[in-house]
mmCIF file of C-alpha atoms in Angstrom:
data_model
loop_
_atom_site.group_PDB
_atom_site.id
_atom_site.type_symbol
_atom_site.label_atom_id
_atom_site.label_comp_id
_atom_site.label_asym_id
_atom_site.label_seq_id
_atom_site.Cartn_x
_atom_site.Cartn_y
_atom_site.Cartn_z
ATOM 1 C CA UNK A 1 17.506 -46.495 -4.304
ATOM 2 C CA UNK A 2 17.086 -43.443 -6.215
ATOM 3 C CA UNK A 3 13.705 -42.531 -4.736
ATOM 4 C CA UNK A 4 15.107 -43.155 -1.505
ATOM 5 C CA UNK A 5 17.914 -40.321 -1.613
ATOM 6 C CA UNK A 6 15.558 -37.607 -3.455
ATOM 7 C CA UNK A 7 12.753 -37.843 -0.203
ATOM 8 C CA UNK A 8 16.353 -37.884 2.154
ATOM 9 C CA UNK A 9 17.312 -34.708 0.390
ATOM 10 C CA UNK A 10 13.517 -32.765 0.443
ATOM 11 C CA UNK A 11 13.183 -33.411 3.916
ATOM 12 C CA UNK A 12 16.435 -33.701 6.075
ATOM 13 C CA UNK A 13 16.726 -33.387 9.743
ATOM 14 C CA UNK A 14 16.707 -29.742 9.838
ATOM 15 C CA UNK A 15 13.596 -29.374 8.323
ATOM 16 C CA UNK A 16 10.220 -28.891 10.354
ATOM 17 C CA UNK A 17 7.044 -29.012 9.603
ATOM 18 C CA UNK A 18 6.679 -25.374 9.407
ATOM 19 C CA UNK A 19 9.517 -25.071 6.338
ATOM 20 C CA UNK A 20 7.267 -27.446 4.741
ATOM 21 C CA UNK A 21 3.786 -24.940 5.495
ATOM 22 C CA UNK A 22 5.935 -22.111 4.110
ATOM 23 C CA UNK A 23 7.229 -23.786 0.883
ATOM 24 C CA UNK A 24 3.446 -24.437 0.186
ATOM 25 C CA UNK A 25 2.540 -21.603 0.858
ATOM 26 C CA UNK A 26 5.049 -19.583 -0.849
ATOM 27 C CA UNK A 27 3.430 -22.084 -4.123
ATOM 28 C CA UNK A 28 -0.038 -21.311 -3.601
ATOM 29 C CA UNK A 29 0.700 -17.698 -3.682
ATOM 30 C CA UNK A 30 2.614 -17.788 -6.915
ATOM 31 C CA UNK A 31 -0.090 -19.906 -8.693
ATOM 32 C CA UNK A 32 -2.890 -17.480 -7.158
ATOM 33 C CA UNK A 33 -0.620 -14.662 -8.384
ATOM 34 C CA UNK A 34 -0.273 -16.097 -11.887
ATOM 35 C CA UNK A 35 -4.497 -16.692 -12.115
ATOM 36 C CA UNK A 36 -6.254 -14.659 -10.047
ATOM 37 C CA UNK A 37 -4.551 -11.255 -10.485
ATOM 38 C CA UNK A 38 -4.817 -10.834 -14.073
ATOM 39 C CA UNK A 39 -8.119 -12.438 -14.104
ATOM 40 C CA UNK A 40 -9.077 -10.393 -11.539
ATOM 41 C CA UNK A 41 -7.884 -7.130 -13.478
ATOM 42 C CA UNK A 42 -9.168 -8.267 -16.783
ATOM 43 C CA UNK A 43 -12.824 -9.008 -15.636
ATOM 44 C CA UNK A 44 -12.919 -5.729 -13.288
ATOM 45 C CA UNK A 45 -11.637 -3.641 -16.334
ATOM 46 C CA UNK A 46 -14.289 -5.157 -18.329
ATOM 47 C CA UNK A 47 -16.846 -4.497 -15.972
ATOM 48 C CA UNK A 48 -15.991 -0.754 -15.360
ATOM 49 C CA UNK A 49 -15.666 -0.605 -19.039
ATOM 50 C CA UNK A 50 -19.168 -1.605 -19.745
ATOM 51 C CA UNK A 51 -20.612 0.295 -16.775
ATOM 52 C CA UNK A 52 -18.817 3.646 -17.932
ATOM 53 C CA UNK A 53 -19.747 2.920 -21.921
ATOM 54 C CA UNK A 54 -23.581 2.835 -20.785
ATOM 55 C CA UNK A 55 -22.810 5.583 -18.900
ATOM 56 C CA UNK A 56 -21.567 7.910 -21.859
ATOM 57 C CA UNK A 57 -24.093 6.630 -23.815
ATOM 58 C CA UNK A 58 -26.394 7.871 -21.920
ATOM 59 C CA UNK A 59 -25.116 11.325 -21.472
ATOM 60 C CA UNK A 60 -24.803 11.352 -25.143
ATOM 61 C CA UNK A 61 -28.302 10.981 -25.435
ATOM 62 C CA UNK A 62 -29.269 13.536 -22.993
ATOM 63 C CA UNK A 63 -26.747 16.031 -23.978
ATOM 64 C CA UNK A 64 -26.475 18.178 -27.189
ATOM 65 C CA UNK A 65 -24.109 21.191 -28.180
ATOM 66 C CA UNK A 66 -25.703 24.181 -29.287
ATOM 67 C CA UNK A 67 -23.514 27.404 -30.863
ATOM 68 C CA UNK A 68 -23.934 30.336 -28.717
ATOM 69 C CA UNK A 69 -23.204 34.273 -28.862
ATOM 70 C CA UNK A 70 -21.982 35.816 -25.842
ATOM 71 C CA UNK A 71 -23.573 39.251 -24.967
ATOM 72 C CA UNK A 72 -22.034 40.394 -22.365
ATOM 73 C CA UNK A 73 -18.481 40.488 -21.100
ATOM 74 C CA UNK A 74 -17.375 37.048 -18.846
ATOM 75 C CA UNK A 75 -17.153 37.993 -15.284
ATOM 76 C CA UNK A 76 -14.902 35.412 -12.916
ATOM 77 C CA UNK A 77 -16.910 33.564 -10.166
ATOM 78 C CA UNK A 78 -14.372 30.434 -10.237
ATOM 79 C CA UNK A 79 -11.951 31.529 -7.469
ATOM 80 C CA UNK A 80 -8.111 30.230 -8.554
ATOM 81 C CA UNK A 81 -7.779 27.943 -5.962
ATOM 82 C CA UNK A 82 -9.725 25.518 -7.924
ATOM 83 C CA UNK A 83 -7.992 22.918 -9.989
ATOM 84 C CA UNK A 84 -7.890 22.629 -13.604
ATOM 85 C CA UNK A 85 -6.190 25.110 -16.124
ATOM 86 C CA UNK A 86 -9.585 24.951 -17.696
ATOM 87 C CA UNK A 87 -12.033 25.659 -14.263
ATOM 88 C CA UNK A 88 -8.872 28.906 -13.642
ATOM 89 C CA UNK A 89 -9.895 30.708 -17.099
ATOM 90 C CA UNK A 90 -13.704 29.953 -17.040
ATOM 91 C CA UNK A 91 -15.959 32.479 -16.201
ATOM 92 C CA UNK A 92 -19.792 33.236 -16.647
ATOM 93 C CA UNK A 93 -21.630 35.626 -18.944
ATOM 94 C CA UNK A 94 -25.123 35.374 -20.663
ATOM 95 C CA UNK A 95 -25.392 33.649 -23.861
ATOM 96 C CA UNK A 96 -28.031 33.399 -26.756
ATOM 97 C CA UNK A 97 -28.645 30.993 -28.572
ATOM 98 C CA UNK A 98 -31.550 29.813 -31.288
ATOM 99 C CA UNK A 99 -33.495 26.666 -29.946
ATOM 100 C CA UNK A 100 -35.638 25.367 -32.585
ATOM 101 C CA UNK A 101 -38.858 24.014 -30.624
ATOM 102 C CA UNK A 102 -39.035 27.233 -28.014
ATOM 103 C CA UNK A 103 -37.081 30.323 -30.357
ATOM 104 C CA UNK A 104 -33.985 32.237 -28.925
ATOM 105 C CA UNK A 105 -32.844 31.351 -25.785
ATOM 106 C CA UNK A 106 -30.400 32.686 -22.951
ATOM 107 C CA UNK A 107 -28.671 31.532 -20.201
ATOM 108 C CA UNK A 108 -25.943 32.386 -17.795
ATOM 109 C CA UNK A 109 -23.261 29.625 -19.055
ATOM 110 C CA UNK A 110 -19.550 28.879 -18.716
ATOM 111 C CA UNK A 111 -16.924 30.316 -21.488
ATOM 112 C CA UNK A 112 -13.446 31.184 -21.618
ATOM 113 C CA UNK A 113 -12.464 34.369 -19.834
ATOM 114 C CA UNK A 114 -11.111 35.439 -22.927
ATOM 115 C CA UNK A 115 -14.181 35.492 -24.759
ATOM 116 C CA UNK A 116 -15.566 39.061 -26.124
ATOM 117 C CA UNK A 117 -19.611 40.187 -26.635
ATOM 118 C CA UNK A 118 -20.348 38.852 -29.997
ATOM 119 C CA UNK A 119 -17.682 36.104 -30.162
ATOM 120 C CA UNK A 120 -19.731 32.575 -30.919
ATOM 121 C CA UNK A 121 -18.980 29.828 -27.567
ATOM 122 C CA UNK A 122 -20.291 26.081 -27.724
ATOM 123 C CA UNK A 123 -22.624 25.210 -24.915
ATOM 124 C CA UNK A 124 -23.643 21.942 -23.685
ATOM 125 C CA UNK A 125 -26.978 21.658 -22.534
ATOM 126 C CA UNK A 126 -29.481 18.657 -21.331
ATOM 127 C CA UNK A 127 -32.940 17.624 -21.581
ATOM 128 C CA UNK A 128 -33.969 20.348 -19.999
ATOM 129 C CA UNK A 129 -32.302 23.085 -21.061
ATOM 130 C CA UNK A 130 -29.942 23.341 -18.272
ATOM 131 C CA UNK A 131 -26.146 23.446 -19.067
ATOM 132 C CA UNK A 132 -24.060 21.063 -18.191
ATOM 133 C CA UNK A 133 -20.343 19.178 -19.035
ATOM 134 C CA UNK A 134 -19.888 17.738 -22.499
ATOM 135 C CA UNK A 135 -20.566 13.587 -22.539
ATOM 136 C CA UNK A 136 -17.491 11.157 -21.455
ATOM 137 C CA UNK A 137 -15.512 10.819 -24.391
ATOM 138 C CA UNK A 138 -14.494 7.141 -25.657
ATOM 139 C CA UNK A 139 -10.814 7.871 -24.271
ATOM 140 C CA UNK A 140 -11.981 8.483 -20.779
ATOM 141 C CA UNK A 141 -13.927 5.561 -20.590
ATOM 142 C CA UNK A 142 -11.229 3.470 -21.816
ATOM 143 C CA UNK A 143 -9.115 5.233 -19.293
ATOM 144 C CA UNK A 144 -11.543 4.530 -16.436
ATOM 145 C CA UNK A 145 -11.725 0.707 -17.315
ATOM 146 C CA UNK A 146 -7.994 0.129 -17.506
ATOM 147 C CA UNK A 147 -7.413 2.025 -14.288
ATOM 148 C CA UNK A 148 -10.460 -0.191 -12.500
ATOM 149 C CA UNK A 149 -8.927 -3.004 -13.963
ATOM 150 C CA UNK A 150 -5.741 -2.010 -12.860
ATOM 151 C CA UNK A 151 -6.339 -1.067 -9.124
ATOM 152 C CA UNK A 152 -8.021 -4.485 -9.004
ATOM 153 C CA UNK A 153 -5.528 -6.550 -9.919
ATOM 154 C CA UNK A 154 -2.815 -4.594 -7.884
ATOM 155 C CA UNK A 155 -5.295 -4.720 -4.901
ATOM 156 C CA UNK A 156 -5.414 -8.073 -5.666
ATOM 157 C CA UNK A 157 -1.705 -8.844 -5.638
ATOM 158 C CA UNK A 158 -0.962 -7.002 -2.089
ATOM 159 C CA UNK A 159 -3.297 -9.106 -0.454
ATOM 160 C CA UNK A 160 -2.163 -11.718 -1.408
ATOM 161 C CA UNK A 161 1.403 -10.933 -0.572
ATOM 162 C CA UNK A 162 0.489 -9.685 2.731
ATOM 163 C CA UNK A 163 -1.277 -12.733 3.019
ATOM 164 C CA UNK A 164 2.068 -14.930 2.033
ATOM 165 C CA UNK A 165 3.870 -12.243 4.944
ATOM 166 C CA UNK A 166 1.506 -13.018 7.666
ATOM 167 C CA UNK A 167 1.805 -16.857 6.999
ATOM 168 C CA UNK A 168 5.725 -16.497 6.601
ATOM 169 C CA UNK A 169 5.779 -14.471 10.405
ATOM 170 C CA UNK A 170 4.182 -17.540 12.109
ATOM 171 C CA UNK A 171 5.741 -19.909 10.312
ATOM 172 C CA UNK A 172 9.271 -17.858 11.196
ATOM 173 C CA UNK A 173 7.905 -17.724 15.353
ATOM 174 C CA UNK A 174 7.168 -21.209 15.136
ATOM 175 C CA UNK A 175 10.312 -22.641 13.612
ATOM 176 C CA UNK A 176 11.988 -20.649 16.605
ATOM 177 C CA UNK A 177 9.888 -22.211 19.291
ATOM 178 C CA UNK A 178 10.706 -25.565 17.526
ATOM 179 C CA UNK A 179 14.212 -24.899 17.531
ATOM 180 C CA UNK A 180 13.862 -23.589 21.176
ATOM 181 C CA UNK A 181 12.141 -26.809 21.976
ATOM 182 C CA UNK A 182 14.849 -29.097 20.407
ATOM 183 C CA UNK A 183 17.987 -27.189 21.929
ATOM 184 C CA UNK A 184 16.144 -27.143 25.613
ATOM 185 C CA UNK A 185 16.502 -31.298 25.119
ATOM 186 C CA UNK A 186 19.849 -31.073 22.980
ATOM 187 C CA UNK A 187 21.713 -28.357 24.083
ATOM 188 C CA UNK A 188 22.814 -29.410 27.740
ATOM 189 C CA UNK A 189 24.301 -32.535 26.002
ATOM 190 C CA UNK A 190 26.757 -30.657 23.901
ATOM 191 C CA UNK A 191 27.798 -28.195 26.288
ATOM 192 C CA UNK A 192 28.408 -30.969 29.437
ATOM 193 C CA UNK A 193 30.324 -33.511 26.906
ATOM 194 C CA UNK A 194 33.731 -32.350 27.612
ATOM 195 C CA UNK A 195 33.586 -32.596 31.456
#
C-alpha cells in the first residue's frame, strides 16, 4: 500500500515525460559538478604546475646573475605607455662586468633610471651572453598552476551549466507543446459544459 502512494505522489497526472528528463538532468549535472569540476581543476593545476616547474628549471640553468658597473648615464628607450611600474623606470646604459672564462665584458643592459655611472646593477644573462629576464620564481609557478587549475575547473562548471540551460529550454518548449496538445483535446470540454 505504501509503495503504491509514494510512485502516485512522484509521478501524478501533471507530470510529463519531459519534468521527468529535466529532474535527471538537473541530477546528472550536480553529480558531474561535484566530480568532474574539481577533478578537472586539480589534475589541470597539476599539469600546468609540472609544465611551468620544468620550465623554471630550465631557465635556472641557462640563466645566471652577474654584478655589473654602469658607465654611463641610463638613457629612456621604454616609452610610458608601456605597462609595469618596473618597464616605466627602466632604461638602457652600458655596463661592465668581469666574466671569468672571456675577461671584462660590456653590454647595453636594462637598469633603473635612477642608476648613476659607477653605481653596481645586477644583470641577468644566458648561455650566451645575451641578457635576458631573471628565471620564474617558485611563487609564479605556483601562481600559474592554481590559476590553470582554476580556469579549468570554472570552464568546466559553465559548460556544464549551459549544458543543464540548453536541456532545461527544450524541456520548457516541450512541456508547452504537451500542454498545448492536451488543452486542444480538453479545453473545448470545459468551456462548452455549462451550455
Amino acid at each position: 500500500m505504501r509503495t503504491r502512494v509514494l510512485s502516485r505522489r512522484r509521478r501524478g497526472p501533471l507530470c510529463r515525460r519531459s519534468d521527468v528528463v529535466e529532474a535527471w538532468t538537473a541530477v546528472a549535472v550536480a553529480v558531474l559538478l561535484c566530480l568532474t569540476v574539481p577533478s578537472t581543476g586539480v589534475l589541470t593545476a597539476r599539469w600546468a604546475y609540472e609544465d611551468a616547474r620544468v620550465a623554471a628549471d630550465e631557465q635556472r640553468a641557462d640563466r645566471h646573475r652577474v654584478r655589473a658597473e654602469v658607465l654611463e648615464r641610463p638613457s629612456r628607450t621604454h616609452p610610458p605607455s608601456e605597462s609595469g611600474s618596473e618597464r616605466r623606470r627602466a632604461s638602457r646604459a652600458t655596463v661592465r662586468w668581469t666574466d671569468p672564462d672571456e675577461g671584462t665584458r660590456s653590454a647595453l643592459v636594462r637598469v633603473p633610471a635612477h642608476v648613476r655611472p659607477g653605481d653596481p646593477v645586477h644583470v641577468w644573462l644566458d648561455s650566451r651572453g645575451r641578457e635576458v629576464l631573471p628565471p620564474v620564481d617558485d611563487a609564479s609557478v605556483w601562481q600559474y598552476g592554481v590559476g590553470m587549475g582554476t580556469l579549468a575547473a570554472g570552464s568546466t562548471a559553465a559548460l556544464l551549466l549551459l549544458a543543464h540551460r540548453a536541456v532545461r529550454r527544450v524541456m520548457l518548449r516541450r512541456r508547452l507543446e504537451e500542454w498545448e496538445r492536451d488543452w486542444a483535446r480538453t479545453g473545448p470540454l470545459w468551456t462548452h459544459r455549462g451550455v
